Short mmCIF file of C-alpha atoms and ligand atoms in Angstrom, two decimals:
data_model
loop_
_atom_site.label_atom_id
_atom_site.label_comp_id
_atom_site.label_asym_id
_atom_site.label_seq_id
_atom_site.Cartn_x
_atom_site.Cartn_y
_atom_site.Cartn_z
CA MET A 578 -7.14 -3.97 -92.40
CA THR A 579 -9.84 -6.55 -92.95
CA SER A 580 -8.95 -9.09 -95.55
CA ASP A 581 -10.55 -12.11 -96.98
CA PRO A 582 -8.12 -14.95 -96.32
CA MET A 583 -9.90 -17.27 -98.72
CA THR A 584 -9.32 -15.13 -101.74
CA ALA A 585 -7.17 -12.09 -100.97
CA GLY A 586 -4.52 -11.66 -103.61
CA THR A 587 -5.22 -15.05 -105.14
CA PRO A 588 -4.79 -14.90 -108.91
CA LEU A 589 -7.84 -16.19 -110.76
CA ALA A 590 -6.16 -18.96 -112.69
CA GLN A 591 -7.54 -20.44 -115.87
CA SER A 592 -5.72 -23.55 -116.93
CA GLY A 593 -3.52 -23.25 -119.98
CA VAL A 594 -4.80 -19.87 -121.18
CA PRO A 595 -2.68 -16.84 -120.30
CA ALA A 596 -4.47 -14.04 -118.51
CA ALA A 597 -5.51 -11.08 -120.66
CA VAL A 598 -3.88 -8.92 -117.99
CA ALA A 599 -1.81 -10.11 -115.06
CA VAL A 600 -0.63 -7.46 -112.63
CA ARG A 601 1.80 -8.78 -110.05
CA GLY A 602 3.17 -7.07 -106.95
CA VAL A 603 2.46 -3.56 -108.20
CA THR A 604 3.15 -0.67 -105.85
CA LYS A 605 2.59 2.97 -106.72
CA THR A 606 3.11 6.00 -104.53
CA TYR A 607 2.38 9.67 -105.08
CA GLY A 608 4.66 11.49 -102.66
CA SER A 609 3.61 10.28 -99.22
CA VAL A 610 0.42 8.58 -100.49
CA THR A 611 0.61 4.87 -101.26
CA ALA A 612 -2.07 4.51 -103.94
CA LEU A 613 -1.33 0.81 -104.63
CA ASP A 614 0.45 -1.53 -102.28
CA ASP A 615 1.73 -4.84 -103.67
CA VAL A 616 -1.34 -5.42 -105.84
CA ASP A 617 -2.07 -8.60 -107.81
CA PHE A 618 -4.88 -8.46 -110.35
CA THR A 619 -5.88 -10.99 -112.99
CA LEU A 620 -8.21 -10.30 -115.89
CA ARG A 621 -9.21 -13.59 -117.52
CA PRO A 622 -9.67 -13.47 -121.32
CA GLY A 623 -13.28 -13.10 -122.47
CA THR A 624 -14.56 -12.02 -119.07
CA VAL A 625 -15.87 -8.90 -117.38
CA HIS A 626 -14.00 -8.05 -114.18
CA GLY A 627 -15.68 -5.69 -111.73
CA LEU A 628 -13.17 -3.51 -109.89
CA VAL A 629 -14.66 -1.91 -106.80
CA GLY A 630 -13.43 0.14 -103.88
CA GLU A 631 -14.11 3.33 -102.02
CA ASN A 632 -13.10 6.70 -103.38
CA GLY A 633 -9.34 6.99 -103.36
CA SER A 634 -8.81 3.25 -102.91
CA GLY A 635 -6.64 3.05 -106.04
CA LYS A 636 -8.92 1.83 -108.87
CA SER A 637 -8.03 4.56 -111.37
CA THR A 638 -4.36 4.23 -110.52
CA LEU A 639 -4.50 0.52 -111.33
CA THR A 640 -6.18 1.14 -114.70
CA LYS A 641 -3.64 3.86 -115.50
CA ILE A 642 -0.83 1.41 -114.83
CA ILE A 643 -2.37 -1.23 -117.12
CA ALA A 644 -2.87 1.45 -119.78
CA GLY A 645 0.80 2.42 -119.47
CA VAL A 646 -0.08 5.99 -118.50
CA LEU A 647 1.62 5.66 -115.12
CA PRO A 648 4.77 3.61 -114.49
CA PRO A 649 4.57 1.39 -111.40
CA ASP A 650 7.24 1.91 -108.72
CA ARG A 651 7.50 -1.86 -108.34
CA GLY A 652 5.90 -4.95 -109.84
CA THR A 653 5.03 -6.16 -113.33
CA VAL A 654 2.24 -6.07 -115.88
CA ALA A 655 1.81 -8.93 -118.34
CA ILE A 656 -0.62 -8.82 -121.26
CA ASP A 657 -1.65 -12.09 -122.90
CA GLY A 658 1.15 -13.82 -121.03
CA GLU A 659 3.86 -11.41 -122.16
CA THR A 660 5.49 -9.42 -119.37
CA ILE A 661 5.99 -5.87 -120.56
CA LYS A 662 9.20 -4.37 -119.27
CA HIS A 663 8.60 -0.64 -119.48
CA ILE A 664 4.92 -0.25 -120.09
CA ASP A 665 3.92 2.98 -121.83
CA PRO A 666 0.68 4.02 -123.60
CA ARG A 667 1.91 3.01 -127.05
CA THR A 668 2.92 -0.50 -125.97
CA SER A 669 -0.31 -0.94 -124.10
CA ILE A 670 -2.34 0.13 -127.17
CA GLN A 671 -0.30 -2.15 -129.41
CA HIS A 672 -1.29 -5.00 -127.11
CA GLY A 673 -4.95 -4.19 -127.59
CA VAL A 674 -5.60 -2.26 -124.36
CA ARG A 675 -8.15 0.57 -124.67
CA VAL A 676 -9.37 2.89 -121.95
CA ILE A 677 -12.78 4.49 -122.10
CA PHE A 678 -12.48 7.46 -119.78
CA GLN A 679 -15.45 9.23 -118.31
CA ASP A 680 -15.10 12.12 -120.76
CA LEU A 681 -14.96 9.49 -123.57
CA ALA A 682 -12.18 11.38 -125.42
CA LEU A 683 -14.33 11.77 -128.53
CA PHE A 684 -14.67 14.78 -130.84
CA PRO A 685 -18.13 16.39 -130.54
CA ASN A 686 -17.78 18.47 -133.72
CA MET A 687 -16.93 15.50 -135.91
CA THR A 688 -19.38 12.97 -137.27
CA VAL A 689 -19.87 9.53 -135.78
CA ALA A 690 -18.02 8.04 -138.78
CA GLU A 691 -15.07 10.41 -138.38
CA ASN A 692 -14.87 9.57 -134.69
CA LEU A 693 -15.01 5.87 -135.42
CA VAL A 694 -12.15 5.82 -137.90
CA PHE A 695 -10.04 8.57 -136.32
CA GLU A 696 -6.41 7.60 -136.11
CA GLY A 697 -4.31 10.15 -134.29
CA ASP A 698 -1.11 9.03 -135.97
CA ARG A 699 -2.35 8.80 -139.61
CA PRO A 700 -0.12 11.00 -141.85
CA LEU A 701 -1.95 14.14 -143.01
CA LEU A 702 -1.02 13.45 -146.62
CA ARG A 703 -2.76 10.07 -146.65
CA PRO A 704 -6.33 10.90 -145.65
CA ILE A 705 -8.87 8.11 -145.69
CA SER A 706 -11.49 8.32 -148.49
CA ALA A 707 -15.05 9.28 -147.53
CA ARG A 708 -16.44 6.04 -148.96
CA LYS A 709 -13.98 3.86 -147.07
CA MET A 710 -14.70 5.79 -143.92
CA ARG A 711 -18.47 5.28 -144.24
CA THR A 712 -18.03 1.56 -144.88
CA ARG A 713 -15.73 1.12 -141.91
CA ALA A 714 -18.04 3.11 -139.66
CA ARG A 715 -21.07 1.09 -140.76
CA GLU A 716 -19.19 -2.14 -140.05
CA ALA A 717 -18.19 -0.92 -136.60
CA LEU A 718 -21.77 0.08 -135.73
CA ASP A 719 -23.23 -3.12 -137.17
CA ALA A 720 -20.85 -5.24 -135.14
CA LEU A 721 -22.55 -3.88 -132.03
CA GLU A 722 -26.01 -3.88 -133.66
CA LEU A 723 -26.23 -0.14 -133.07
CA ASP A 724 -28.85 1.94 -134.78
CA ILE A 725 -26.84 5.17 -134.94
CA ASP A 726 -26.48 7.34 -138.06
CA PRO A 727 -22.76 7.43 -139.03
CA GLY A 728 -23.31 10.88 -140.57
CA ALA A 729 -24.71 12.44 -137.37
CA ARG A 730 -22.56 14.91 -135.48
CA LEU A 731 -21.34 13.27 -132.31
CA GLY A 732 -22.23 16.29 -130.19
CA GLU A 733 -25.88 15.80 -131.11
CA LEU A 734 -26.06 12.28 -129.70
CA SER A 735 -27.17 11.38 -126.19
CA THR A 736 -24.52 10.49 -123.61
CA ALA A 737 -25.51 6.84 -123.89
CA GLU A 738 -25.09 6.86 -127.67
CA ARG A 739 -21.71 8.56 -127.35
CA GLN A 740 -20.71 5.89 -124.85
CA LEU A 741 -21.69 3.23 -127.37
CA VAL A 742 -19.73 5.00 -130.12
CA ALA A 743 -16.70 4.96 -127.81
CA ILE A 744 -17.09 1.20 -127.40
CA ALA A 745 -17.60 0.72 -131.15
CA ARG A 746 -14.40 2.64 -131.76
CA THR A 747 -12.56 0.45 -129.30
CA VAL A 748 -13.77 -2.70 -131.01
CA SER A 749 -13.12 -1.43 -134.55
CA SER A 750 -9.58 -0.39 -133.66
CA ASP A 751 -8.76 -3.95 -132.60
CA GLY A 752 -9.12 -3.25 -128.91
CA ARG A 753 -9.37 -6.51 -126.99
CA ILE A 754 -8.91 -5.40 -123.42
CA VAL A 755 -11.24 -2.59 -122.46
CA LEU A 756 -10.89 -0.58 -119.26
CA MET A 757 -14.06 1.33 -118.37
CA ASP A 758 -14.13 3.85 -115.54
CA GLU A 759 -17.69 4.54 -114.28
CA PRO A 760 -19.29 4.01 -117.71
CA THR A 761 -22.87 4.29 -116.50
CA ALA A 762 -22.65 7.43 -114.36
CA ALA A 763 -24.66 9.56 -116.81
CA LEU A 764 -27.01 6.92 -118.23
CA THR A 765 -30.68 6.16 -117.65
CA HIS A 766 -31.77 2.77 -116.36
CA LYS A 767 -32.77 1.62 -119.86
CA GLU A 768 -29.49 2.79 -121.38
CA ILE A 769 -27.55 1.03 -118.63
CA ASP A 770 -29.31 -2.23 -119.51
CA GLN A 771 -28.40 -1.76 -123.18
CA LEU A 772 -24.76 -1.05 -122.34
CA LEU A 773 -24.47 -4.03 -120.00
CA THR A 774 -26.00 -6.33 -122.63
CA ILE A 775 -23.47 -5.15 -125.21
CA ILE A 776 -20.59 -5.62 -122.76
CA ARG A 777 -21.76 -9.17 -122.01
CA ARG A 778 -22.12 -9.99 -125.70
CA LEU A 779 -18.66 -8.65 -126.54
CA SER A 780 -17.11 -10.58 -123.68
CA GLU A 781 -18.69 -13.75 -125.04
CA GLN A 782 -16.99 -12.92 -128.34
CA GLY A 783 -13.63 -12.84 -126.54
CA LEU A 784 -13.15 -9.25 -125.41
CA SER A 785 -12.03 -8.71 -121.83
CA PHE A 786 -13.36 -5.84 -119.70
CA VAL A 787 -12.34 -4.14 -116.49
CA PHE A 788 -15.51 -2.51 -115.24
CA ILE A 789 -15.17 0.12 -112.51
CA SER A 790 -18.41 1.24 -110.94
CA HIS A 791 -19.80 2.40 -107.63
CA LYS A 792 -23.15 0.95 -108.60
CA LEU A 793 -22.72 -2.44 -107.02
CA ARG A 794 -25.94 -3.81 -108.45
CA GLU A 795 -24.50 -3.39 -111.96
CA VAL A 796 -21.18 -4.87 -110.96
CA VAL A 797 -22.79 -7.98 -109.52
CA SER A 798 -25.00 -8.38 -112.57
CA VAL A 799 -22.42 -7.86 -115.34
CA ALA A 800 -19.16 -9.20 -113.90
CA ASP A 801 -17.73 -12.71 -114.04
CA ASP A 802 -15.07 -11.86 -111.47
CA VAL A 803 -14.84 -9.19 -108.80
CA THR A 804 -11.86 -7.56 -107.12
CA VAL A 805 -12.30 -5.32 -104.10
CA ILE A 806 -9.54 -2.82 -103.26
CA ARG A 807 -9.26 -0.99 -100.01
CA ASP A 808 -6.60 1.62 -99.22
CA GLY A 809 -4.50 0.44 -102.16
CA GLN A 810 -4.61 -3.25 -101.25
CA VAL A 811 -6.62 -6.10 -102.75
CA VAL A 812 -8.83 -7.34 -99.93
CA SER A 813 -10.75 -9.89 -101.95
CA THR A 814 -10.91 -11.33 -105.45
CA GLY A 815 -12.96 -14.16 -106.91
CA ALA A 816 -15.91 -15.25 -109.01
CA SER A 817 -18.79 -12.78 -108.85
CA ALA A 818 -21.16 -15.55 -107.79
CA GLU A 819 -19.41 -15.43 -104.41
CA TYR A 820 -20.39 -11.80 -103.89
CA ASP A 821 -23.53 -9.84 -103.27
CA GLN A 822 -23.86 -6.11 -102.69
CA ASP A 823 -23.73 -6.43 -98.91
CA ARG A 824 -20.58 -8.51 -98.91
CA ILE A 825 -18.85 -6.11 -101.32
CA THR A 826 -19.90 -3.14 -99.17
CA ASP A 827 -18.48 -4.79 -96.06
CA LEU A 828 -15.23 -5.59 -97.80
CA MET A 829 -14.92 -2.08 -99.23
CA THR A 830 -15.60 -0.26 -96.02
CA GLY A 831 -14.35 -2.77 -93.49
CA GLY A 832 -17.68 -2.57 -91.66
CA THR A 833 -21.33 -1.98 -92.14
CA VAL A 834 -22.69 1.17 -93.65
CA GLU A 835 -25.96 2.43 -92.39
CA ASN A 836 -28.03 4.29 -94.91
CA ALA A 837 -30.85 5.66 -92.87
CA ARG A 838 -33.99 7.29 -94.07
CA ARG A 839 -34.39 10.89 -93.00
CA ASP A 840 -36.74 11.51 -90.11
CA THR A 841 -39.05 13.89 -91.85
CA PRO A 842 -39.79 16.89 -89.67
CA ALA A 843 -43.39 17.89 -89.03
CA GLU A 844 -45.33 19.72 -91.74
CA ALA A 845 -43.47 22.76 -93.00
CA ALA A 846 -45.16 25.60 -91.17
CA GLU A 847 -42.95 28.51 -92.03
CA GLN A 848 -42.93 30.58 -95.17
CA PRO A 849 -40.92 29.06 -98.01
CA VAL A 850 -37.43 30.45 -98.55
CA VAL A 851 -37.75 29.91 -102.28
CA GLU A 852 -40.97 29.91 -104.19
CA VAL A 853 -41.10 29.12 -107.88
CA ARG A 854 -44.19 29.96 -109.91
CA GLY A 855 -45.01 29.21 -113.55
CA LEU A 856 -41.37 28.80 -114.53
CA SER A 857 -41.05 28.05 -118.26
CA LEU A 858 -38.28 27.92 -120.82
CA ALA A 859 -39.07 27.01 -124.43
CA THR A 860 -39.58 23.27 -124.71
CA ILE A 861 -37.23 22.53 -121.82
CA PHE A 862 -39.60 23.08 -118.89
CA GLN A 863 -43.08 24.51 -118.53
CA ASP A 864 -45.25 25.89 -115.72
CA VAL A 865 -43.09 24.61 -112.89
CA ASP A 866 -44.36 25.48 -109.42
CA LEU A 867 -42.47 24.45 -106.31
CA ALA A 868 -41.48 25.68 -102.88
CA MET A 869 -38.42 25.09 -100.72
CA TYR A 870 -38.78 25.37 -96.96
CA PRO A 871 -36.16 25.95 -94.26
CA GLY A 872 -34.93 22.68 -92.86
CA ARG A 873 -36.53 20.54 -95.55
CA VAL A 874 -34.98 18.56 -98.36
CA LEU A 875 -36.88 18.61 -101.63
CA GLY A 876 -35.99 16.02 -104.27
CA LEU A 877 -36.33 16.63 -107.98
CA ALA A 878 -36.85 13.23 -109.55
CA GLY A 879 -36.96 12.42 -113.25
CA LEU A 880 -35.07 10.77 -116.05
CA VAL A 881 -31.88 12.21 -117.52
CA GLY A 882 -33.14 14.77 -120.06
CA SER A 883 -36.46 15.38 -118.26
CA GLY A 884 -35.53 19.01 -117.60
CA ARG A 885 -34.77 18.59 -113.91
CA THR A 886 -31.19 19.91 -114.16
CA GLU A 887 -32.33 22.96 -116.12
CA ILE A 888 -35.02 23.69 -113.54
CA GLY A 889 -32.35 23.53 -110.82
CA LEU A 890 -30.13 25.86 -112.87
CA ALA A 891 -33.02 28.29 -113.38
CA ILE A 892 -33.68 28.41 -109.62
CA ALA A 893 -29.97 29.01 -109.08
CA GLY A 894 -30.09 31.87 -111.61
CA LEU A 895 -27.70 30.18 -113.99
CA VAL A 896 -30.31 29.73 -116.73
CA HIS A 897 -32.83 32.45 -117.57
CA PRO A 898 -36.43 31.34 -117.78
CA GLU A 899 -38.73 32.99 -120.30
CA LYS A 900 -41.75 33.05 -118.05
CA GLY A 901 -42.56 32.75 -114.39
CA GLU A 902 -40.76 33.93 -111.28
CA VAL A 903 -38.52 32.80 -108.48
CA ARG A 904 -39.10 34.48 -105.10
CA TYR A 905 -36.49 34.46 -102.36
CA ARG A 906 -37.97 35.23 -98.96
CA GLY A 907 -41.02 36.70 -100.66
CA GLU A 908 -39.14 39.02 -103.02
CA VAL A 909 -38.81 38.40 -106.74
CA VAL A 910 -35.11 37.94 -107.43
CA HIS A 911 -33.62 39.35 -110.58
CA ASN A 912 -29.98 38.47 -110.23
CA ARG A 913 -29.67 35.37 -108.13
CA ARG A 914 -26.05 34.88 -109.07
CA ASP A 915 -25.13 37.62 -106.61
CA ASN A 916 -26.87 35.89 -103.75
CA PRO A 917 -24.36 34.06 -101.54
CA GLY A 918 -27.30 32.68 -99.57
CA LEU A 919 -28.00 30.37 -102.51
CA GLN A 920 -25.44 27.81 -103.60
CA TYR A 921 -25.51 25.46 -106.59
CA VAL A 922 -23.27 22.38 -106.74
CA PRO A 923 -22.86 21.05 -110.28
CA GLU A 924 -22.71 17.42 -111.21
CA ASP A 925 -19.73 17.67 -113.54
CA ARG A 926 -16.90 18.61 -111.24
CA LEU A 927 -14.21 18.51 -113.91
CA THR A 928 -15.70 21.01 -116.35
CA GLU A 929 -17.98 23.07 -114.10
CA GLY A 930 -16.57 22.74 -110.66
CA LEU A 931 -13.06 22.80 -109.31
CA PHE A 932 -9.90 24.78 -109.96
CA LEU A 933 -7.81 21.67 -110.32
CA ASP A 934 -4.41 23.38 -110.00
CA TRP A 935 -5.40 25.22 -106.82
CA SER A 936 -4.97 23.70 -103.41
CA ILE A 937 -7.87 21.91 -101.78
CA ALA A 938 -8.07 24.63 -99.11
CA ASP A 939 -8.06 27.44 -101.70
CA ASN A 940 -10.87 25.72 -103.59
CA ILE A 941 -12.97 25.61 -100.44
CA ILE A 942 -12.25 29.15 -99.27
CA THR A 943 -13.09 30.91 -102.59
CA ASN A 944 -16.69 30.97 -101.50
CA ASP A 945 -16.09 32.17 -97.98
CA LEU A 946 -13.27 34.69 -98.13
CA ASP A 947 -14.44 36.53 -95.00
CA GLU A 948 -13.43 33.48 -93.00
CA ALA A 949 -9.89 33.77 -94.36
CA VAL A 950 -9.27 37.28 -93.05
CA GLY A 951 -6.81 37.23 -90.19
CA ARG A 952 -5.23 39.87 -88.03
CA GLY A 953 -4.43 43.11 -89.86
CA ARG A 954 -7.43 42.46 -92.13
CA THR A 955 -5.34 40.59 -94.68
CA VAL A 956 -5.99 37.12 -96.01
CA SER A 957 -4.27 34.64 -93.75
CA THR A 958 -2.87 31.41 -95.17
CA ALA A 959 -3.09 29.87 -91.70
CA LYS A 960 -6.83 30.59 -91.62
CA ILE A 961 -7.31 29.16 -95.10
CA ALA A 962 -5.58 25.97 -93.97
CA GLU A 963 -7.68 25.90 -90.80
CA VAL A 964 -10.99 26.22 -92.69
CA GLY A 965 -9.80 23.63 -95.26
CA SER A 966 -8.82 21.17 -92.53
CA ARG A 967 -12.14 21.63 -90.75
CA TRP A 968 -14.00 20.69 -93.92
CA ARG A 969 -11.60 17.87 -94.66
CA ASP A 970 -12.48 16.34 -91.30
CA ARG A 971 -16.20 17.01 -91.59
CA LEU A 972 -16.54 15.51 -95.08
CA ARG A 973 -13.72 13.02 -94.63
CA ILE A 974 -11.79 14.23 -97.68
CA LYS A 975 -8.99 11.72 -98.14
CA THR A 976 -5.75 13.66 -98.42
CA PRO A 977 -2.60 14.01 -96.34
CA SER A 978 -2.72 17.81 -96.68
CA VAL A 979 -5.26 20.42 -97.74
CA ALA A 980 -2.33 22.28 -99.32
CA ASN A 981 -2.23 19.62 -102.06
CA PRO A 982 -3.81 20.52 -105.40
CA ALA A 983 -7.38 19.43 -106.05
CA SER A 984 -6.02 17.47 -109.04
CA SER A 985 -4.29 15.11 -106.59
CA LEU A 986 -7.62 13.87 -105.26
CA SER A 987 -9.60 10.91 -106.52
CA GLY A 988 -12.89 11.70 -108.24
CA GLY A 989 -15.11 11.07 -105.26
CA ASN A 990 -12.95 13.20 -103.02
CA GLN A 991 -13.09 16.05 -105.53
CA GLN A 992 -16.86 15.81 -105.26
CA ARG A 993 -16.57 16.39 -101.51
CA VAL A 994 -14.41 19.49 -102.02
CA LEU A 995 -17.16 20.96 -104.21
CA LEU A 996 -19.69 20.24 -101.51
CA ALA A 997 -17.46 21.79 -98.85
CA ARG A 998 -17.06 24.90 -100.97
CA ALA A 999 -20.82 25.29 -101.32
CA LEU A 1000 -21.47 24.68 -97.62
CA ALA A 1001 -18.66 26.91 -96.31
CA PRO A 1002 -20.59 30.23 -96.44
CA ARG A 1003 -23.51 28.56 -94.58
CA PRO A 1004 -26.08 29.15 -97.34
CA ASP A 1005 -29.78 29.13 -96.53
CA VAL A 1006 -30.60 27.52 -99.90
CA ILE A 1007 -28.50 24.87 -101.57
CA ILE A 1008 -29.14 23.06 -104.84
CA LEU A 1009 -27.24 19.81 -105.29
CA ASN A 1010 -27.13 18.19 -108.70
CA ASN A 1011 -26.45 14.47 -108.31
CA PRO A 1012 -24.40 15.03 -105.14
CA THR A 1013 -23.01 11.51 -104.97
CA VAL A 1014 -22.30 10.75 -108.63
CA GLY A 1015 -19.06 8.75 -108.76
CA VAL A 1016 -19.00 8.52 -104.98
CA ASP A 1017 -18.62 5.17 -103.26
CA ILE A 1018 -21.21 3.65 -101.01
CA GLY A 1019 -19.57 4.51 -97.69
CA SER A 1020 -18.94 8.12 -98.72
CA ARG A 1021 -22.46 8.34 -100.06
CA ALA A 1022 -23.75 7.62 -96.58
CA ASP A 1023 -21.35 10.30 -95.22
CA ILE A 1024 -22.58 12.87 -97.74
CA HIS A 1025 -26.20 11.98 -97.00
CA ASN A 1026 -25.53 12.50 -93.30
CA VAL A 1027 -24.02 15.89 -94.04
CA ILE A 1028 -27.07 16.85 -96.15
CA ARG A 1029 -29.38 15.82 -93.31
CA ALA A 1030 -27.29 17.70 -90.75
CA VAL A 1031 -27.25 20.85 -92.90
CA ALA A 1032 -31.04 20.61 -93.24
CA GLU A 1033 -31.31 20.25 -89.45
CA GLU A 1034 -29.51 23.59 -89.19
CA GLY A 1035 -32.35 25.18 -91.17
CA THR A 1036 -31.05 25.20 -94.74
CA ALA A 1037 -33.53 24.56 -97.55
CA ILE A 1038 -32.08 21.92 -99.84
CA LEU A 1039 -32.95 20.81 -103.37
CA VAL A 1040 -31.48 17.46 -104.42
CA ILE A 1041 -31.56 16.56 -108.12
CA SER A 1042 -30.85 12.87 -108.46
CA ASP A 1043 -31.51 9.79 -110.52
CA GLU A 1044 -30.76 7.39 -107.71
CA PRO A 1045 -34.04 6.19 -106.18
CA ALA A 1046 -32.26 5.09 -102.99
CA GLU A 1047 -30.72 8.53 -102.61
CA LEU A 1048 -34.01 10.37 -103.08
CA ILE A 1049 -35.75 8.14 -100.59
CA SER A 1050 -33.01 8.26 -98.01
CA VAL A 1051 -32.30 11.97 -97.98
CA CYS A 1052 -35.46 13.83 -99.06
CA ASP A 1053 -38.62 14.88 -97.25
CA ASP A 1054 -40.66 15.81 -100.30
CA LEU A 1055 -40.40 14.79 -103.94
CA VAL A 1056 -41.40 16.55 -107.13
CA PHE A 1057 -41.44 14.38 -110.25
CA ILE A 1058 -40.49 15.92 -113.58
CA SER A 1059 -41.27 14.38 -116.93
CA GLU A 1060 -40.74 16.13 -120.26
CA GLY A 1061 -40.25 19.43 -118.49
CA ARG A 1062 -43.45 19.35 -116.43
CA VAL A 1063 -44.26 18.54 -112.83
CA VAL A 1064 -46.22 15.28 -113.08
CA ASP A 1065 -46.46 14.24 -109.44
CA ARG A 1066 -45.65 15.33 -105.89
CA ARG A 1067 -45.21 12.94 -102.95
CA ARG A 1068 -43.82 12.82 -99.47
CA ALA A 1069 -40.71 10.64 -99.59
CA ASP A 1070 -41.82 8.57 -96.58
CA THR A 1071 -44.86 7.33 -98.52
CA LEU A 1072 -42.73 5.65 -101.22
CA ASP A 1073 -40.26 2.83 -101.51
CA GLU A 1074 -37.60 2.58 -104.21
CA GLU A 1075 -39.73 0.52 -106.54
CA ALA A 1076 -42.74 2.84 -106.36
CA LEU A 1077 -40.48 5.81 -106.97
CA LEU A 1078 -38.88 4.15 -109.97
CA ASP A 1079 -42.33 3.38 -111.36
CA ILE A 1080 -43.38 7.02 -111.20
CA ILE A 1081 -40.12 8.13 -112.82
CA SER A 1082 -40.24 5.66 -115.67
CA GLU A 1083 -43.96 6.02 -116.34
CA GLY A 1084 -43.70 9.81 -116.29
CA GLY A 1085 -46.61 10.35 -113.93
CA PRO A 1086 -48.95 8.78 -111.39
CA SER A 1087 -50.34 5.43 -112.40
N1 ATP B 1831 -1.75 12.83 -109.27
C1 ATP B 1831 -1.88 12.51 -107.98
N2 ATP B 1831 -1.12 13.11 -107.04
C2 ATP B 1831 -1.20 12.77 -105.73
N3 ATP B 1831 -2.04 11.83 -105.25
C3 ATP B 1831 -2.82 11.18 -106.13
C4 ATP B 1831 -2.79 11.49 -107.54
N4 ATP B 1831 -3.69 10.69 -108.17
C5 ATP B 1831 -4.26 9.92 -107.21
N5 ATP B 1831 -3.73 10.21 -105.98
C6 ATP B 1831 -4.08 9.57 -104.70
O1 ATP B 1831 -3.96 8.16 -104.84
C7 ATP B 1831 -5.01 7.49 -104.17
C8 ATP B 1831 -5.75 6.57 -105.14
O2 ATP B 1831 -6.45 7.38 -106.09
P1 ATP B 1831 -7.31 6.78 -107.30
O3 ATP B 1831 -7.66 7.95 -108.20
O4 ATP B 1831 -6.58 5.64 -107.91
O5 ATP B 1831 -8.61 6.27 -106.52
P2 ATP B 1831 -9.99 5.67 -107.07
O6 ATP B 1831 -10.18 4.37 -106.37
O7 ATP B 1831 -9.98 5.65 -108.56
O8 ATP B 1831 -11.05 6.72 -106.51
P3 ATP B 1831 -12.46 7.28 -107.10
O9 ATP B 1831 -13.48 6.20 -106.91
O10 ATP B 1831 -12.76 8.45 -106.20
O11 ATP B 1831 -12.23 7.69 -108.53
C9 ATP B 1831 -5.89 8.58 -103.55
O12 ATP B 1831 -5.53 8.73 -102.21
C10 ATP B 1831 -5.55 9.82 -104.34
O13 ATP B 1831 -5.71 10.98 -103.55
#
């Protein structure tokens, strides 16, 4: 274990003022897995604290302990200088701790105002008046200088706006210590800037934030302090000025991560496996033409909301276009859902992806049941375990046993199970929607290597992504989508990140 002797485990002291949160000597195990091992963590009041680490390093477990959702096996949690004996969610909330989970825990069918003033424990017989609710909602939105209509239904807002409503609710309900897990995963670059500005402003007003993100650039820019966890242990903690992305990456992974660019193969000579012509659906996408070739990785670049996901879904047969056609090996396909040669990996693994109660191995094998047939032509549990273990090793899924439920994995490791499931039947076309969302930097390089290796084997791959570095590093060709239309096509090796970002944000060639 590499550690940073200068700072490892050193509490960030601030003279005279008690820490907003002080975690001391916390250990937490799940069965044979030690998720946290004697962890110290100090959140100074009025600061933003970036918490970083690879997938499965223990970040979510630490936030759950501070939020009182999980009891520690050993160690203590103090809030504002008061050590809390048996921390539970109610005590943590009473002390001003609020967690903004990735799913935001808001109510899409209620208005913004109703979401803002919702109190789960308010007696039914004492409802709040509509006028009071509007006033309180307005105040909460104004406090963050947000231009959002309190009467709008939450489900109609963009993800970024919902994120901001979640923060406004936290502030208006007297939250003072805010724990945010991957808050920017679904936001555009502009929305991320807006969110980070609001977080900075609120911290200057005295709120304290724990900010978990795999996007190290954001962490370095927004945080006052940084803590790096590796395998459940704090390997470094200190002022963010002492860190840059490279140093954090080294500390997280214990070594250097190489993120190579793909050696683009020679011009695609063969026939395309998939050919898309004139694909249109209402105002969502129009006249999309593209081709996917064996052994090549095509990137679909564009802003969130540009229509790129829907185009990917239409190619996968999960959304029905109104016009145009998709050909598979020259034949027009009518029901692509029946085609095991084509696999789609969704971005949202919790709602669209995994069977969380099933074992990791069962999740992987569902797509490749032939492989599970043993002697006597019955499904063999030994074979299922064998296939699961093979994929665990190949994608470095961090688990002591593939018999464990998928719910026992950290978010980034769940992402790998989804990928394994899609790759198991050896598809000849695979569509990956944001394949490394929520995945740490070391695992991202692993997943990129797997994508390249699968392409080498002859699979045609479509990668939908909003990460310029990812598109550049893994793709051969790029198609840019803006407002549902193809606005540009480039070979990836002719662009750098900046040029790519320019095309995406300007919505076409300059
Ligand atoms: N309910 C559970 N049962 C068993 N093991 C668990 C459970 N929850 C987490 N773990 C294990 O504890 C370790 C730490 O997981 P945690 O979710 O805290 O990681 P993380 O740093 O938040 O990862 P990610 O970046 O992928 O979200 C992992 O090895 C994970 O597999």
